[in-house]
Amino acid sequence: MDQKVIAFVHRKLDDDEHHVVALQALAPSGVEVTTASTIPMIDMIRVVLDLYAEVAHLDTTEGAKESDPYAAGRAAGLGLAVRNLALIYRADLIFGDGWDQCD
């Protein structure tokens, strides 16, 4: 499931970034589109996803038993963060785009 969540959120962030760039490009002349925090937010979510991808294998009962407590706790915390960030796109989940929350 972890790789599905990571791939799902990466795909949705790519879509969001594309839409932000398109919005800026399509804005009528003289209209200022303020997205100063949007791209940095997308980038920071990607950082969290990438950090989790490195330790996702430890975010299981077996992985926690086989690793040191710090690494297991880090994996669990990052996993919780990623799953909650994925819920930003819950409407897409309801309509079948990507990852099954119940996996």
mmCIF file of N, CA and C in Angstrom:
data_model
loop_
_atom_site.group_PDB
_atom_site.id
_atom_site.type_symbol
_atom_site.label_atom_id
_atom_site.label_comp_id
_atom_site.label_asym_id
_atom_site.label_seq_id
_atom_site.Cartn_x
_atom_site.Cartn_y
_atom_site.Cartn_z
ATOM 1 N N MET A 1 0.813 -1.190 0.000
ATOM 2 C CA MET A 1 0.000 0.000 0.000
ATOM 3 C C MET A 1 0.859 1.257 0.000
ATOM 4 N N ASP A 2 1.961 1.266 0.708
ATOM 5 C CA ASP A 2 2.750 2.485 0.855
ATOM 6 C C ASP A 2 3.179 3.054 -0.482
ATOM 7 N N GLN A 3 3.645 2.194 -1.390
ATOM 8 C CA GLN A 3 4.077 2.675 -2.700
ATOM 9 C C GLN A 3 2.890 3.209 -3.496
ATOM 10 N N LYS A 4 1.704 2.624 -3.301
ATOM 11 C CA LYS A 4 0.507 3.118 -3.978
ATOM 12 C C LYS A 4 0.149 4.517 -3.490
ATOM 13 N N VAL A 5 0.230 4.729 -2.184
ATOM 14 C CA VAL A 5 -0.068 6.050 -1.619
ATOM 15 C C VAL A 5 0.932 7.071 -2.136
ATOM 16 N N ILE A 6 2.208 6.727 -2.097
ATOM 17 C CA ILE A 6 3.261 7.641 -2.547
ATOM 18 C C ILE A 6 3.045 7.994 -4.021
ATOM 19 N N ALA A 7 2.805 7.003 -4.854
ATOM 20 C CA ALA A 7 2.587 7.247 -6.288
ATOM 21 C C ALA A 7 1.330 8.089 -6.519
ATOM 22 N N PHE A 8 0.260 7.784 -5.778
ATOM 23 C CA PHE A 8 -0.991 8.529 -5.899
ATOM 24 C C PHE A 8 -0.774 10.012 -5.586
ATOM 25 N N VAL A 9 -0.138 10.301 -4.458
ATOM 26 C CA VAL A 9 0.053 11.699 -4.056
ATOM 27 C C VAL A 9 1.009 12.404 -5.018
ATOM 28 N N HIS A 10 2.066 11.742 -5.450
ATOM 29 C CA HIS A 10 2.966 12.350 -6.447
ATOM 30 C C HIS A 10 2.189 12.710 -7.713
ATOM 31 N N ARG A 11 1.331 11.807 -8.163
ATOM 32 C CA ARG A 11 0.544 12.059 -9.380
ATOM 33 C C ARG A 11 -0.382 13.268 -9.188
ATOM 34 N N LYS A 12 -1.029 13.344 -8.034
ATOM 35 C CA LYS A 12 -1.940 14.457 -7.772
ATOM 36 C C LYS A 12 -1.180 15.778 -7.646
ATOM 37 N N LEU A 13 0.014 15.750 -7.034
ATOM 38 C CA LEU A 13 0.822 16.969 -6.925
ATOM 39 C C LEU A 13 1.284 17.436 -8.301
ATOM 40 N N ASP A 14 1.650 16.488 -9.159
ATOM 41 C CA ASP A 14 2.026 16.849 -10.533
ATOM 42 C C ASP A 14 0.862 17.535 -11.240
ATOM 43 N N ASP A 15 -0.346 16.997 -11.059
ATOM 44 C CA ASP A 15 -1.545 17.614 -11.640
ATOM 45 C C ASP A 15 -1.740 19.024 -11.094
ATOM 46 N N ASP A 16 -1.622 19.174 -9.774
ATOM 47 C CA ASP A 16 -1.801 20.493 -9.155
ATOM 48 C C ASP A 16 -0.793 21.499 -9.704
ATOM 49 N N GLU A 17 0.463 21.071 -9.797
ATOM 50 C CA GLU A 17 1.492 21.976 -10.296
ATOM 51 C C GLU A 17 1.199 22.385 -11.741
ATOM 52 N N HIS A 18 0.774 21.422 -12.535
ATOM 53 C CA HIS A 18 0.412 21.716 -13.925
ATOM 54 C C HIS A 18 -0.717 22.751 -13.975
ATOM 55 N N HIS A 19 -1.719 22.583 -13.113
ATOM 56 C CA HIS A 19 -2.856 23.508 -13.107
ATOM 57 C C HIS A 19 -2.444 24.911 -12.660
ATOM 58 N N VAL A 20 -1.535 24.999 -11.699
ATOM 59 C CA VAL A 20 -1.052 26.306 -11.244
ATOM 60 C C VAL A 20 -0.322 27.020 -12.376
ATOM 61 N N VAL A 21 0.548 26.304 -13.054
ATOM 62 C CA VAL A 21 1.300 26.899 -14.164
ATOM 63 C C VAL A 21 0.336 27.320 -15.275
ATOM 64 N N ALA A 22 -0.643 26.481 -15.579
ATOM 65 C CA ALA A 22 -1.618 26.808 -16.622
ATOM 66 C C ALA A 22 -2.448 28.033 -16.227
ATOM 67 N N LEU A 23 -2.834 28.104 -14.967
ATOM 68 C CA LEU A 23 -3.606 29.248 -14.491
ATOM 69 C C LEU A 23 -2.820 30.539 -14.659
ATOM 70 N N GLN A 24 -1.546 30.491 -14.309
ATOM 71 C CA GLN A 24 -0.698 31.680 -14.470
ATOM 72 C C GLN A 24 -0.567 32.060 -15.950
ATOM 73 N N ALA A 25 -0.396 31.066 -16.804
ATOM 74 C CA ALA A 25 -0.193 31.326 -18.229
ATOM 75 C C ALA A 25 -1.464 31.833 -18.909
ATOM 76 N N LEU A 26 -2.616 31.382 -18.436
ATOM 77 C CA LEU A 26 -3.879 31.728 -19.085
ATOM 78 C C LEU A 26 -4.540 32.978 -18.515
ATOM 79 N N ALA A 27 -3.972 33.520 -17.473
ATOM 80 C CA ALA A 27 -4.563 34.720 -16.866
ATOM 81 C C ALA A 27 -4.539 35.874 -17.872
ATOM 82 N N PRO A 28 -5.636 36.598 -17.950
ATOM 83 C CA PRO A 28 -5.670 37.742 -18.873
ATOM 84 C C PRO A 28 -4.604 38.775 -18.527
ATOM 85 N N SER A 29 -4.187 39.494 -19.507
ATOM 86 C CA SER A 29 -3.183 40.543 -19.309
ATOM 87 C C SER A 29 -3.688 41.533 -18.265
ATOM 88 N N GLY A 30 -2.820 41.875 -17.344
ATOM 89 C CA GLY A 30 -3.178 42.820 -16.296
ATOM 90 C C GLY A 30 -3.772 42.179 -15.053
ATOM 91 N N VAL A 31 -4.075 40.887 -15.116
ATOM 92 C CA VAL A 31 -4.612 40.180 -13.960
ATOM 93 C C VAL A 31 -3.462 39.469 -13.270
ATOM 94 N N GLU A 32 -3.292 39.781 -11.997
ATOM 95 C CA GLU A 32 -2.209 39.157 -11.234
ATOM 96 C C GLU A 32 -2.734 37.901 -10.542
ATOM 97 N N VAL A 33 -2.104 36.795 -10.829
ATOM 98 C CA VAL A 33 -2.454 35.527 -10.193
ATOM 99 C C VAL A 33 -1.429 35.282 -9.097
ATOM 100 N N THR A 34 -1.893 35.274 -7.856
ATOM 101 C CA THR A 34 -0.983 35.115 -6.728
ATOM 102 C C THR A 34 -0.953 33.651 -6.304
ATOM 103 N N THR A 35 0.179 33.027 -6.561
ATOM 104 C CA THR A 35 0.360 31.618 -6.177
ATOM 105 C C THR A 35 1.687 31.450 -5.450
ATOM 106 N N ALA A 36 2.086 32.489 -4.748
ATOM 107 C CA ALA A 36 3.407 32.501 -4.121
ATOM 108 C C ALA A 36 3.627 31.351 -3.153
ATOM 109 N N SER A 37 2.578 30.878 -2.515
ATOM 110 C CA SER A 37 2.765 29.790 -1.547
ATOM 111 C C SER A 37 2.418 28.418 -2.123
ATOM 112 N N THR A 38 1.781 28.369 -3.260
ATOM 113 C CA THR A 38 1.301 27.091 -3.791
ATOM 114 C C THR A 38 2.430 26.175 -4.238
ATOM 115 N N ILE A 39 3.318 26.654 -5.071
ATOM 116 C CA ILE A 39 4.419 25.816 -5.559
ATOM 117 C C ILE A 39 5.336 25.400 -4.398
ATOM 118 N N PRO A 40 5.712 26.309 -3.479
ATOM 119 C CA PRO A 40 6.515 25.861 -2.331
ATOM 120 C C PRO A 40 5.796 24.809 -1.474
ATOM 121 N N MET A 41 4.476 24.933 -1.332
ATOM 122 C CA MET A 41 3.724 23.933 -0.574
ATOM 123 C C MET A 41 3.787 22.575 -1.276
ATOM 124 N N ILE A 42 3.608 22.573 -2.579
ATOM 125 C CA ILE A 42 3.700 21.327 -3.350
ATOM 126 C C ILE A 42 5.091 20.718 -3.185
ATOM 127 N N ASP A 43 6.118 21.559 -3.251
ATOM 128 C CA ASP A 43 7.492 21.068 -3.088
ATOM 129 C C ASP A 43 7.720 20.472 -1.700
ATOM 130 N N MET A 44 7.181 21.087 -0.662
ATOM 131 C CA MET A 44 7.366 20.572 0.702
ATOM 132 C C MET A 44 6.627 19.245 0.903
ATOM 133 N N ILE A 45 5.464 19.111 0.298
ATOM 134 C CA ILE A 45 4.752 17.831 0.381
ATOM 135 C C ILE A 45 5.566 16.748 -0.330
ATOM 136 N N ARG A 46 6.183 17.098 -1.453
ATOM 137 C CA ARG A 46 7.051 16.138 -2.146
ATOM 138 C C ARG A 46 8.225 15.718 -1.259
ATOM 139 N N VAL A 47 8.779 16.649 -0.489
ATOM 140 C CA VAL A 47 9.876 16.318 0.430
ATOM 141 C C VAL A 47 9.408 15.286 1.446
ATOM 142 N N VAL A 48 8.226 15.489 2.025
ATOM 143 C CA VAL A 48 7.693 14.531 2.993
ATOM 144 C C VAL A 48 7.481 13.170 2.335
ATOM 145 N N LEU A 49 6.946 13.158 1.110
ATOM 146 C CA LEU A 49 6.756 11.898 0.384
ATOM 147 C C LEU A 49 8.080 11.181 0.158
ATOM 148 N N ASP A 50 9.089 11.924 -0.243
ATOM 149 C CA ASP A 50 10.390 11.313 -0.521
ATOM 150 C C ASP A 50 11.043 10.783 0.760
ATOM 151 N N LEU A 51 10.897 11.518 1.861
ATOM 152 C CA LEU A 51 11.423 11.032 3.138
ATOM 153 C C LEU A 51 10.732 9.736 3.547
ATOM 154 N N TYR A 52 9.414 9.695 3.336
ATOM 155 C CA TYR A 52 8.671 8.486 3.686
ATOM 156 C C TYR A 52 9.046 7.327 2.775
ATOM 157 N N ALA A 53 9.253 7.594 1.495
ATOM 158 C CA ALA A 53 9.607 6.521 0.553
ATOM 159 C C ALA A 53 10.870 5.796 1.003
ATOM 160 N N GLU A 54 11.789 6.532 1.638
ATOM 161 C CA GLU A 54 13.043 5.930 2.106
ATOM 162 C C GLU A 54 12.833 4.951 3.263
ATOM 163 N N VAL A 55 11.775 5.145 4.056
ATOM 164 C CA VAL A 55 11.578 4.320 5.261
ATOM 165 C C VAL A 55 10.230 3.611 5.286
ATOM 166 N N ALA A 56 9.485 3.659 4.179
ATOM 167 C CA ALA A 56 8.141 3.075 4.154
ATOM 168 C C ALA A 56 8.147 1.593 4.511
ATOM 169 N N HIS A 57 9.216 0.883 4.151
ATOM 170 C CA HIS A 57 9.298 -0.548 4.458
ATOM 171 C C HIS A 57 9.318 -0.813 5.968
ATOM 172 N N LEU A 58 9.638 0.202 6.766
ATOM 173 C CA LEU A 58 9.648 0.046 8.227
ATOM 174 C C LEU A 58 8.290 0.360 8.845
ATOM 175 N N ASP A 59 7.365 0.865 8.054
ATOM 176 C CA ASP A 59 6.041 1.259 8.547
ATOM 177 C C ASP A 59 5.088 0.062 8.540
ATOM 178 N N THR A 60 5.552 -1.025 9.093
ATOM 179 C CA THR A 60 4.765 -2.251 9.246
ATOM 180 C C THR A 60 5.110 -2.851 10.598
ATOM 181 N N THR A 61 4.326 -3.773 11.045
ATOM 182 C CA THR A 61 4.621 -4.436 12.315
ATOM 183 C C THR A 61 5.955 -5.156 12.239
ATOM 184 N N GLU A 62 6.187 -5.863 11.138
ATOM 185 C CA GLU A 62 7.443 -6.593 10.965
ATOM 186 C C GLU A 62 8.630 -5.639 10.865
ATOM 187 N N GLY A 63 8.470 -4.577 10.102
ATOM 188 C CA GLY A 63 9.545 -3.605 9.941
ATOM 189 C C GLY A 63 9.904 -2.930 11.253
ATOM 190 N N ALA A 64 8.898 -2.656 12.062
ATOM 191 C CA ALA A 64 9.147 -2.025 13.359
ATOM 192 C C ALA A 64 9.913 -2.953 14.285
ATOM 193 N N LYS A 65 9.634 -4.249 14.211
ATOM 194 C CA LYS A 65 10.328 -5.217 15.064
ATOM 195 C C LYS A 65 11.787 -5.381 14.667
ATOM 196 N N GLU A 66 12.076 -5.218 13.372
ATOM 197 C CA GLU A 66 13.412 -5.471 12.841
ATOM 198 C C GLU A 66 14.306 -4.233 12.812
ATOM 199 N N SER A 67 13.805 -3.091 13.239
ATOM 200 C CA SER A 67 14.610 -1.869 13.172
ATOM 201 C C SER A 67 14.706 -1.234 14.554
ATOM 202 N N ASP A 68 15.540 -0.217 14.639
ATOM 203 C CA ASP A 68 15.652 0.465 15.925
ATOM 204 C C ASP A 68 14.397 1.311 16.161
ATOM 205 N N PRO A 69 14.066 1.591 17.406
ATOM 206 C CA PRO A 69 12.828 2.318 17.719
ATOM 207 C C PRO A 69 12.730 3.691 17.048
ATOM 208 N N TYR A 70 13.864 4.398 16.928
ATOM 209 C CA TYR A 70 13.827 5.711 16.284
ATOM 210 C C TYR A 70 13.394 5.583 14.822
ATOM 211 N N ALA A 71 14.003 4.661 14.090
ATOM 212 C CA ALA A 71 13.676 4.492 12.672
ATOM 213 C C ALA A 71 12.230 4.054 12.493
ATOM 214 N N ALA A 72 11.768 3.146 13.349
ATOM 215 C CA ALA A 72 10.385 2.686 13.260
ATOM 216 C C ALA A 72 9.411 3.820 13.575
ATOM 217 N N GLY A 73 9.734 4.620 14.576
ATOM 218 C CA GLY A 73 8.882 5.754 14.922
ATOM 219 C C GLY A 73 8.845 6.801 13.829
ATOM 220 N N ARG A 74 10.009 7.040 13.230
ATOM 221 C CA ARG A 74 10.096 7.990 12.114
ATOM 222 C C ARG A 74 9.239 7.511 10.947
ATOM 223 N N ALA A 75 9.337 6.224 10.639
ATOM 224 C CA ALA A 75 8.548 5.663 9.541
ATOM 225 C C ALA A 75 7.056 5.774 9.837
ATOM 226 N N ALA A 76 6.661 5.450 11.049
ATOM 227 C CA ALA A 76 5.248 5.520 11.421
ATOM 228 C C ALA A 76 4.734 6.954 11.349
ATOM 229 N N GLY A 77 5.529 7.905 11.842
ATOM 230 C CA GLY A 77 5.122 9.310 11.809
ATOM 231 C C GLY A 77 5.014 9.854 10.401
ATOM 232 N N LEU A 78 6.009 9.550 9.574
ATOM 233 C CA LEU A 78 5.961 9.998 8.185
ATOM 234 C C LEU A 78 4.808 9.322 7.442
ATOM 235 N N GLY A 79 4.563 8.043 7.742
ATOM 236 C CA GLY A 79 3.454 7.338 7.105
ATOM 237 C C GLY A 79 2.116 7.972 7.450
ATOM 238 N N LEU A 80 1.944 8.319 8.718
ATOM 239 C CA LEU A 80 0.715 8.991 9.133
ATOM 240 C C LEU A 80 0.562 10.322 8.404
ATOM 241 N N ALA A 81 1.649 11.075 8.306
ATOM 242 C CA ALA A 81 1.605 12.356 7.605
ATOM 243 C C ALA A 81 1.226 12.177 6.137
ATOM 244 N N VAL A 82 1.835 11.206 5.475
ATOM 245 C CA VAL A 82 1.556 10.983 4.051
ATOM 246 C C VAL A 82 0.110 10.546 3.844
ATOM 247 N N ARG A 83 -0.379 9.637 4.674
ATOM 248 C CA ARG A 83 -1.766 9.191 4.515
ATOM 249 C C ARG A 83 -2.750 10.337 4.759
ATOM 250 N N ASN A 84 -2.445 11.215 5.695
ATOM 251 C CA ASN A 84 -3.312 12.366 5.928
ATOM 252 C C ASN A 84 -3.216 13.377 4.795
ATOM 253 N N LEU A 85 -2.014 13.599 4.261
ATOM 254 C CA LEU A 85 -1.872 14.486 3.107
ATOM 255 C C LEU A 85 -2.629 13.933 1.898
ATOM 256 N N ALA A 86 -2.645 12.620 1.756
ATOM 257 C CA ALA A 86 -3.372 12.001 0.637
ATOM 258 C C ALA A 86 -4.862 12.289 0.721
ATOM 259 N N LEU A 87 -5.371 12.491 1.927
ATOM 260 C CA LEU A 87 -6.802 12.744 2.089
ATOM 261 C C LEU A 87 -7.232 14.096 1.532
ATOM 262 N N ILE A 88 -6.266 14.957 1.222
ATOM 263 C CA ILE A 88 -6.590 16.205 0.522
ATOM 264 C C ILE A 88 -7.340 15.865 -0.766
ATOM 265 N N TYR A 89 -6.999 14.730 -1.332
ATOM 266 C CA TYR A 89 -7.565 14.300 -2.618
ATOM 267 C C TYR A 89 -8.646 13.236 -2.435
ATOM 268 N N ARG A 90 -9.336 13.245 -1.299
ATOM 269 C CA ARG A 90 -10.310 12.190 -1.008
ATOM 270 C C ARG A 90 -11.434 12.119 -2.035
ATOM 271 N N ALA A 91 -11.812 13.228 -2.641
ATOM 272 C CA ALA A 91 -12.855 13.172 -3.674
ATOM 273 C C ALA A 91 -12.403 12.305 -4.839
ATOM 274 N N ASP A 92 -11.132 12.388 -5.199
ATOM 275 C CA ASP A 92 -10.595 11.554 -6.273
ATOM 276 C C ASP A 92 -10.585 10.088 -5.845
ATOM 277 N N LEU A 93 -10.360 9.845 -4.565
ATOM 278 C CA LEU A 93 -10.361 8.469 -4.065
ATOM 279 C C LEU A 93 -11.755 7.864 -4.161
ATOM 280 N N ILE A 94 -12.758 8.660 -3.834
ATOM 281 C CA ILE A 94 -14.143 8.177 -3.874
ATOM 282 C C ILE A 94 -14.512 7.757 -5.286
ATOM 283 N N PHE A 95 -13.996 8.460 -6.283
ATOM 284 C CA PHE A 95 -14.324 8.159 -7.663
ATOM 285 C C PHE A 95 -13.329 7.226 -8.330
ATOM 286 N N GLY A 96 -12.499 6.558 -7.536
ATOM 287 C CA GLY A 96 -11.674 5.478 -8.051
ATOM 288 C C GLY A 96 -10.321 5.851 -8.617
ATOM 289 N N ASP A 97 -9.811 7.028 -8.314
ATOM 290 C CA ASP A 97 -8.501 7.411 -8.853
ATOM 291 C C ASP A 97 -7.393 7.019 -7.885
ATOM 292 N N GLY A 98 -6.822 5.859 -8.067
ATOM 293 C CA GLY A 98 -5.609 5.553 -7.327
ATOM 294 C C GLY A 98 -5.715 4.573 -6.206
ATOM 295 N N TRP A 99 -5.438 4.996 -5.055
ATOM 296 C CA TRP A 99 -5.107 4.162 -3.921
ATOM 297 C C TRP A 99 -6.326 3.866 -3.071
ATOM 298 N N ASP A 100 -6.442 2.662 -2.601
ATOM 299 C CA ASP A 100 -7.539 2.243 -1.745
ATOM 300 C C ASP A 100 -7.163 2.509 -0.292
ATOM 301 N N GLN A 101 -7.896 3.408 0.360
ATOM 302 C CA GLN A 101 -7.606 3.773 1.747
ATOM 303 C C GLN A 101 -7.633 2.572 2.689
ATOM 304 N N CYS A 102 -8.338 1.535 2.295
ATOM 305 C CA CYS A 102 -8.512 0.370 3.162
ATOM 306 C C CYS A 102 -7.429 -0.680 2.956
ATOM 307 N N ASP A 103 -6.530 -0.476 1.991
ATOM 308 C CA ASP A 103 -5.438 -1.445 1.771
ATOM 309 C C ASP A 103 -4.588 -1.589 3.001
#
